[in-house]
mmCIF file of C-alpha atoms in Angstrom:
data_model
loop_
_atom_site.group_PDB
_atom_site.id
_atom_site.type_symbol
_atom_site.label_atom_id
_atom_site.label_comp_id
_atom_site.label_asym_id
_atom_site.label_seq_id
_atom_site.Cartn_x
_atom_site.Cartn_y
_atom_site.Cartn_z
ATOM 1 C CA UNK A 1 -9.329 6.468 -17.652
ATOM 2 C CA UNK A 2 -10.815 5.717 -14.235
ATOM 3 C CA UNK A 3 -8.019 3.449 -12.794
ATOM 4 C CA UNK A 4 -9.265 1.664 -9.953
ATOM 5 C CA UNK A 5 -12.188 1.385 -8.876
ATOM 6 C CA UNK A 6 -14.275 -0.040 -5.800
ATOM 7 C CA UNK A 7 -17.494 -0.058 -4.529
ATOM 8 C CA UNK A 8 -19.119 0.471 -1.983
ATOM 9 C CA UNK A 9 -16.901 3.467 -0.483
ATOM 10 C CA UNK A 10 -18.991 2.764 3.046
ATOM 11 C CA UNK A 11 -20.378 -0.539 4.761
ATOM 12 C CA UNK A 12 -22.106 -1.247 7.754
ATOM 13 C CA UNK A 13 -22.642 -5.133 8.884
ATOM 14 C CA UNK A 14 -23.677 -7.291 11.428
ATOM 15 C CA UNK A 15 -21.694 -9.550 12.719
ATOM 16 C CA UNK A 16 -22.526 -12.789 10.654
ATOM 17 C CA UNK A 17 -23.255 -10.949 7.265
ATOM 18 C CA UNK A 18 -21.918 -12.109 4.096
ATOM 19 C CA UNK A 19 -20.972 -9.031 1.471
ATOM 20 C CA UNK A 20 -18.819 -8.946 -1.816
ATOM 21 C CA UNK A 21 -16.011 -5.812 -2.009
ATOM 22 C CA UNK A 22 -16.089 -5.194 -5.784
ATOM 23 C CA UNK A 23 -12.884 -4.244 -7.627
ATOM 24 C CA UNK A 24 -11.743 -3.536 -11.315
ATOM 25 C CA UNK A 25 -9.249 -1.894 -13.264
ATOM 26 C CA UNK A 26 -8.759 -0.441 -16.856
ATOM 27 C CA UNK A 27 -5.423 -0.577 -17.116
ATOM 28 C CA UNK A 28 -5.021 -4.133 -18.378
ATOM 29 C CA UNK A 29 -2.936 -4.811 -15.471
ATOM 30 C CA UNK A 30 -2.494 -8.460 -14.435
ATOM 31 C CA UNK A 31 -1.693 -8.251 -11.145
ATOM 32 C CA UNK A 32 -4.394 -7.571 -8.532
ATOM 33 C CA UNK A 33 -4.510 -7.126 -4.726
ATOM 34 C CA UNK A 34 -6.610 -6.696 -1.535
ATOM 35 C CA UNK A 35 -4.912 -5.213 1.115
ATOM 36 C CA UNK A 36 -6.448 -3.794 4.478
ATOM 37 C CA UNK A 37 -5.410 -1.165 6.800
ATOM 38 C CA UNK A 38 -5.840 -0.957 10.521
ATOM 39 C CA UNK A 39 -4.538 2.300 12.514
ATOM 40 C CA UNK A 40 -0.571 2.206 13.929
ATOM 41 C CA UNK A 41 -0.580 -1.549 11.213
ATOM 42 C CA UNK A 42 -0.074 0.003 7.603
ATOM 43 C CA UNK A 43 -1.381 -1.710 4.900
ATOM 44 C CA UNK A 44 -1.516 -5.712 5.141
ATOM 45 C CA UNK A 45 -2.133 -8.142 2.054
ATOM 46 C CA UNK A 46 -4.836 -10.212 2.437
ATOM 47 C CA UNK A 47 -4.826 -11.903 -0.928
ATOM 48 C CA UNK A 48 -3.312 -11.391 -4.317
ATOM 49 C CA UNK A 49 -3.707 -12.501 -8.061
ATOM 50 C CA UNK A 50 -0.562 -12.500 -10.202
ATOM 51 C CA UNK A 51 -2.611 -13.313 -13.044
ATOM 52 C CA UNK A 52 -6.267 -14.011 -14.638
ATOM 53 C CA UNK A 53 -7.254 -17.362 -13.227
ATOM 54 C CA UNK A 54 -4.819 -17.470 -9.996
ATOM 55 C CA UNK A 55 -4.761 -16.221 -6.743
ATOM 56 C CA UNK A 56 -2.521 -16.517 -3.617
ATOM 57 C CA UNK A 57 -3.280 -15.954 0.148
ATOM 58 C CA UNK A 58 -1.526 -13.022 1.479
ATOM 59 C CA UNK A 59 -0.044 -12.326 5.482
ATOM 60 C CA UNK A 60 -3.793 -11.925 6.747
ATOM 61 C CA UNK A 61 -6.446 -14.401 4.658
ATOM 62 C CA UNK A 62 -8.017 -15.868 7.227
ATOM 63 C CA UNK A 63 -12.399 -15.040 6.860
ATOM 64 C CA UNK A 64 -11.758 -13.731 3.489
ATOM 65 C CA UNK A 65 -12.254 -15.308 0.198
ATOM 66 C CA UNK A 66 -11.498 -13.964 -3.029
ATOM 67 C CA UNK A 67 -12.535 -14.202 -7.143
ATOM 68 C CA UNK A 68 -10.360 -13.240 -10.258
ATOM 69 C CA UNK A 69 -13.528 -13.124 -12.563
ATOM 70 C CA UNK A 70 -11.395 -12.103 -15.567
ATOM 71 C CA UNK A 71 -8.503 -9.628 -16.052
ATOM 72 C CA UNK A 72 -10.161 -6.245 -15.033
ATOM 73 C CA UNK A 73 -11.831 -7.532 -11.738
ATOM 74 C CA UNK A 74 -11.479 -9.012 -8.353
ATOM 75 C CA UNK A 75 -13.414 -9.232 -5.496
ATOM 76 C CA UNK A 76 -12.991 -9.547 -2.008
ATOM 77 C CA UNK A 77 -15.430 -11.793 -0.315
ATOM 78 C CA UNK A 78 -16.338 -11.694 3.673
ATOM 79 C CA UNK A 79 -18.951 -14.627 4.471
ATOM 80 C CA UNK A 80 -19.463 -14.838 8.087
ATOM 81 C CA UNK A 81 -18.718 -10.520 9.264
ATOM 82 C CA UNK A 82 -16.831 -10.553 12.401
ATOM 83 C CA UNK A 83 -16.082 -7.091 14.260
ATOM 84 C CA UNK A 84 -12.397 -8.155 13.641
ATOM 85 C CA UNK A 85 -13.079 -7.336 9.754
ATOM 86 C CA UNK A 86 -13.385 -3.382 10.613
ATOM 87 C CA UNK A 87 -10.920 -1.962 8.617
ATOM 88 C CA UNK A 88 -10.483 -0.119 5.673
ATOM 89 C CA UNK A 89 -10.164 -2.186 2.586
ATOM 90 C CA UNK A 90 -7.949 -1.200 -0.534
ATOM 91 C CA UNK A 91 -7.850 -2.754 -3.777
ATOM 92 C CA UNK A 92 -4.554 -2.352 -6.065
ATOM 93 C CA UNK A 93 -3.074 -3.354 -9.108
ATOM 94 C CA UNK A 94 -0.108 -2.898 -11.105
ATOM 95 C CA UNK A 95 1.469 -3.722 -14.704
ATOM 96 C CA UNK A 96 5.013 -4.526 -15.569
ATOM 97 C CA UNK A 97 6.467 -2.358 -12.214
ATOM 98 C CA UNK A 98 5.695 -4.407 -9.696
ATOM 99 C CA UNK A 99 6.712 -2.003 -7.050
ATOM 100 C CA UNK A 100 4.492 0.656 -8.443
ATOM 101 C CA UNK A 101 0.747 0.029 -7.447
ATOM 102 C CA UNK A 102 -1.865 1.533 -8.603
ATOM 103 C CA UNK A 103 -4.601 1.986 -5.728
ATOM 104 C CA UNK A 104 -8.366 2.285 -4.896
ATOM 105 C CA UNK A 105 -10.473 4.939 -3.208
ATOM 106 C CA UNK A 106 -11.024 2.239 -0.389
ATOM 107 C CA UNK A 107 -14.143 0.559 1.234
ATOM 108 C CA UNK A 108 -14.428 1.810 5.249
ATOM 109 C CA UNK A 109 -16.318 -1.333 6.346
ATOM 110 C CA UNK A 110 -17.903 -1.429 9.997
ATOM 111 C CA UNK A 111 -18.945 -4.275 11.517
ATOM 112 C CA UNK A 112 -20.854 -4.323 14.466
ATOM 113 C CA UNK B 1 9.861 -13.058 5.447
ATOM 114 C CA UNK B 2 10.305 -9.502 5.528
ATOM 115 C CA UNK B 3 9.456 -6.730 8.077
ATOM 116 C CA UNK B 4 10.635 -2.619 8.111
ATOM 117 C CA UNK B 5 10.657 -0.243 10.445
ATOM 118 C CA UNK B 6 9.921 3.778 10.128
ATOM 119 C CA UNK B 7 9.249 6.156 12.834
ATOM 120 C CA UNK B 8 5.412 6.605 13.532
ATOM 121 C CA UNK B 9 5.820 10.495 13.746
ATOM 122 C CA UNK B 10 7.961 13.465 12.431
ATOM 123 C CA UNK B 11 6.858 16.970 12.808
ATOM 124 C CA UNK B 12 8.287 19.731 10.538
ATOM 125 C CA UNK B 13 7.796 23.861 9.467
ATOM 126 C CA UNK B 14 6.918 24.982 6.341
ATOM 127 C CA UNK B 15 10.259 25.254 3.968
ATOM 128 C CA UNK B 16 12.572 23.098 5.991
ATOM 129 C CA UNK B 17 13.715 19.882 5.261
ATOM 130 C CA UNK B 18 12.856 16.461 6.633
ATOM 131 C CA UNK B 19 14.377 13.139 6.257
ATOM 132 C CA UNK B 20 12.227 9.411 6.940
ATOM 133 C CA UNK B 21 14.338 6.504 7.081
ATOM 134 C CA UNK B 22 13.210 3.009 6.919
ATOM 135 C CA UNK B 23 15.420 -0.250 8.073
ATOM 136 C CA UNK B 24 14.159 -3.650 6.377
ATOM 137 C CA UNK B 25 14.470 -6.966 7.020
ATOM 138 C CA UNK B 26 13.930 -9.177 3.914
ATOM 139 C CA UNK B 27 14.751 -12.296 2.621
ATOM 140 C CA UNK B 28 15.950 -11.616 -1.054
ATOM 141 C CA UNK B 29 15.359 -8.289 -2.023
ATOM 142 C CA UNK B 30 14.706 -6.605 -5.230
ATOM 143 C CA UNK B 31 13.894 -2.772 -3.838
ATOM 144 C CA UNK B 32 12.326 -0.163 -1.549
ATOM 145 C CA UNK B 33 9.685 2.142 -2.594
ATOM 146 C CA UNK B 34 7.369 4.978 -0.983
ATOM 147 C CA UNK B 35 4.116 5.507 -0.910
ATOM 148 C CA UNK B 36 2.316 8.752 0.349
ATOM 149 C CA UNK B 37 -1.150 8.776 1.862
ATOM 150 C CA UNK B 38 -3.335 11.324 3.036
ATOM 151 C CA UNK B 39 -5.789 11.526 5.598
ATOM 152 C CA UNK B 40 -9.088 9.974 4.344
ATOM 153 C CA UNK B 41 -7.259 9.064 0.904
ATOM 154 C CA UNK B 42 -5.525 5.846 -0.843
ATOM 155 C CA UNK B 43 -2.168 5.591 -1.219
ATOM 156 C CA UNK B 44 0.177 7.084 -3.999
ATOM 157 C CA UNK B 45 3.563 5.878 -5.286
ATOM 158 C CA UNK B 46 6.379 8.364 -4.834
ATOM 159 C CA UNK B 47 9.959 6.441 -5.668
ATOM 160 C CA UNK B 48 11.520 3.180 -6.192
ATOM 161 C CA UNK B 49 15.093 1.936 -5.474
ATOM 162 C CA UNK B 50 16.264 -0.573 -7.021
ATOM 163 C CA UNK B 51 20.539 0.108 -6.735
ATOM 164 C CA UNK B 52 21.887 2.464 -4.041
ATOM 165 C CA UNK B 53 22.221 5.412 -4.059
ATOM 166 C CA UNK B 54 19.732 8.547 -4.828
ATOM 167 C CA UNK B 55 17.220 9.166 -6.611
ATOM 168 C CA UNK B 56 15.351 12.575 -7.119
ATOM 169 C CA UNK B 57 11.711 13.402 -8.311
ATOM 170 C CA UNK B 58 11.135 17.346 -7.690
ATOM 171 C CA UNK B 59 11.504 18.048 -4.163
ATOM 172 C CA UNK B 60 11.284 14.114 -3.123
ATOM 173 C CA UNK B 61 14.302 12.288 -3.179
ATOM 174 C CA UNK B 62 15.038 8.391 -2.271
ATOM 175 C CA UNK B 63 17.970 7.109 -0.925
ATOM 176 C CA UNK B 64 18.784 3.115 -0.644
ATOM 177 C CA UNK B 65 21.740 1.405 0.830
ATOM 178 C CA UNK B 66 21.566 -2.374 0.066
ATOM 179 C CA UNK B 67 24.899 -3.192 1.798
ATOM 180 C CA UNK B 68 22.946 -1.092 5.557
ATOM 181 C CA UNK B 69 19.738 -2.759 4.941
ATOM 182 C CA UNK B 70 18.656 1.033 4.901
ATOM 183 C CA UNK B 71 17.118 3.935 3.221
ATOM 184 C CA UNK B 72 15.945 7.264 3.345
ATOM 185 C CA UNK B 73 12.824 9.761 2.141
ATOM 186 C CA UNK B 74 14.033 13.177 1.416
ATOM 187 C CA UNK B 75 11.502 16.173 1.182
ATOM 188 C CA UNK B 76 12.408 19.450 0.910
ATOM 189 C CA UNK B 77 11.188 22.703 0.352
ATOM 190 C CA UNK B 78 7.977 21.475 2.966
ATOM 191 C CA UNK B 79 4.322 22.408 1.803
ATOM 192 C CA UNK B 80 1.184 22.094 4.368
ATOM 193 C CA UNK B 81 0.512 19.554 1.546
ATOM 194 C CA UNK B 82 2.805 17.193 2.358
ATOM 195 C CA UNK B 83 1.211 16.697 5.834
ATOM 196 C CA UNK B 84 0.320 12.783 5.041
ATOM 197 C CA UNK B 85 1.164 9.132 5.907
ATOM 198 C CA UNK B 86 4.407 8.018 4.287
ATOM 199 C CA UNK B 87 4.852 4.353 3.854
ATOM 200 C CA UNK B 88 8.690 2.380 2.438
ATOM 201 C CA UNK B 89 7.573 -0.687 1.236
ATOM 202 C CA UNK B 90 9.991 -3.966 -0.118
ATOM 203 C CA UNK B 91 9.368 -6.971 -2.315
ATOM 204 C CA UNK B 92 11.539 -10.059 -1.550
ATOM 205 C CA UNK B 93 12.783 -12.874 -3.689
ATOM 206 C CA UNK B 94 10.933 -14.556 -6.293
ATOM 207 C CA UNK B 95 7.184 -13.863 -7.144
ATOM 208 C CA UNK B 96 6.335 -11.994 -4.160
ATOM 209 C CA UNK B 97 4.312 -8.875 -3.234
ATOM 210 C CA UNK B 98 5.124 -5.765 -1.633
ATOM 211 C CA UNK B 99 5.269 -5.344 2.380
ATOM 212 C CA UNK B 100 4.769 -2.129 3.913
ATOM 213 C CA UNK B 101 5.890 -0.371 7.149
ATOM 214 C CA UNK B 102 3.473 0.704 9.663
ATOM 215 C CA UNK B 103 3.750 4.112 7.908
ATOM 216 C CA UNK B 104 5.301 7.609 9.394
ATOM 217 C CA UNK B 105 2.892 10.522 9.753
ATOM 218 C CA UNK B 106 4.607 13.828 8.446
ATOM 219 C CA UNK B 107 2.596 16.875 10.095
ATOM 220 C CA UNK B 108 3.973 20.129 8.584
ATOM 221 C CA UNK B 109 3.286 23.939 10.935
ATOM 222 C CA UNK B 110 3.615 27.104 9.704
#
């Protein structure tokens, strides 16, 4: 039971380059998250799924975009890198506690 | 909209006792939880409160009071271990997701 999982664990763009921040779980959870940390900010939401086949912008969306492919994944999508986007990324889920989420190792992303 | 505040920093020995509050701001509410991170690591759930009043997992305990907008992180019994980020989060009214403080870092001495 590997709970959540996301690759890479390290990224280094340029500003400009498109990647895809994969995510899935095996928990048949149907809520899914993206969330990024910053130092001194905590954890911010950038976007959310409450179920397979929707998803919601979060407090901080803005240069992301985001795919529910089916119930165990969702990626995180940055298509134009800005230096802005250096953060650690962390993808989540949870079942039928919504306060309890389940997360991800995390992606350190760098852009330069 | 909600928002919470938590100190940034609390600094403890080894075997005492330490206490991290969190005020929130929120409109609706259905409960605080805590998280626990540590350095380099993702974060781990620790406690919910959903109705005031305590609630005790080991040597963690939770403390909410809906009426004070206000609650509490207990630890006791402090390990080096428990050197880590500690983060109260809420969820609001309706559908919504959880919001998280900025996060208090707990540094434990010998």
């Amino acid at each position: 039971n590997a709970g959540v999982t996301q690759t890479p664990k390290f990224q280094v763009l340029k500003t400009g380059q498109s990647m895809t921040l994969q995510c899935a779980q095996d928990m048949n959870h149907n809520s899914m998250y993206w969330y990024r940390q910053d130092p001194g900010m905590g954890l911010r939401l950038i976007y959310y799924s409450a179920s397979e086949g929707t998803t919601d912008k979060g407090e901080v969306p803005n240069g992301y975009n985001v795919s529910r492919l089916n119930k165990r994944e969702f990626s995180l999508r940055l298509e134009s890198a800005a230096p802005s986007q250096t953060s650690v990324y962390f993808c989540a889920s949870n079942g039928q506690i919504n306060e309890k989420l389940f997360f991800g190792s995390g992606t350190q992303l760098s852009v330069l | 909209g909600q928002s919470l505040e938590q100190p940034s920093e609390v600094t403890a020995v080894e075997g005492a006792i330490v206490q991290i509050n969190c005020t929130y701001q929120t409109s609706g509410f259905y409960g605080l939880s805590w998280y626990q991170q540590h350095d380099g690591g993702a974060p781990t759930f620790l406690s919910y409160n959903g109705l005031d009043g305590l609630e005790e997992t080991g040597r963690f305990s939770s403390f909410l009071s809906r009426s004070d907008s206000y609650g509490y992180l207990l630890l006791q019994e402090l390990q080096m271990k428990d050197s880590a980020s500690y983060f109260c989060a809420v969820r609001g009214g309706g559908y919504s997701t959880l919001t998280f403080g900025k996060g208090t870092m707990l540094l434990v001495s010998p």
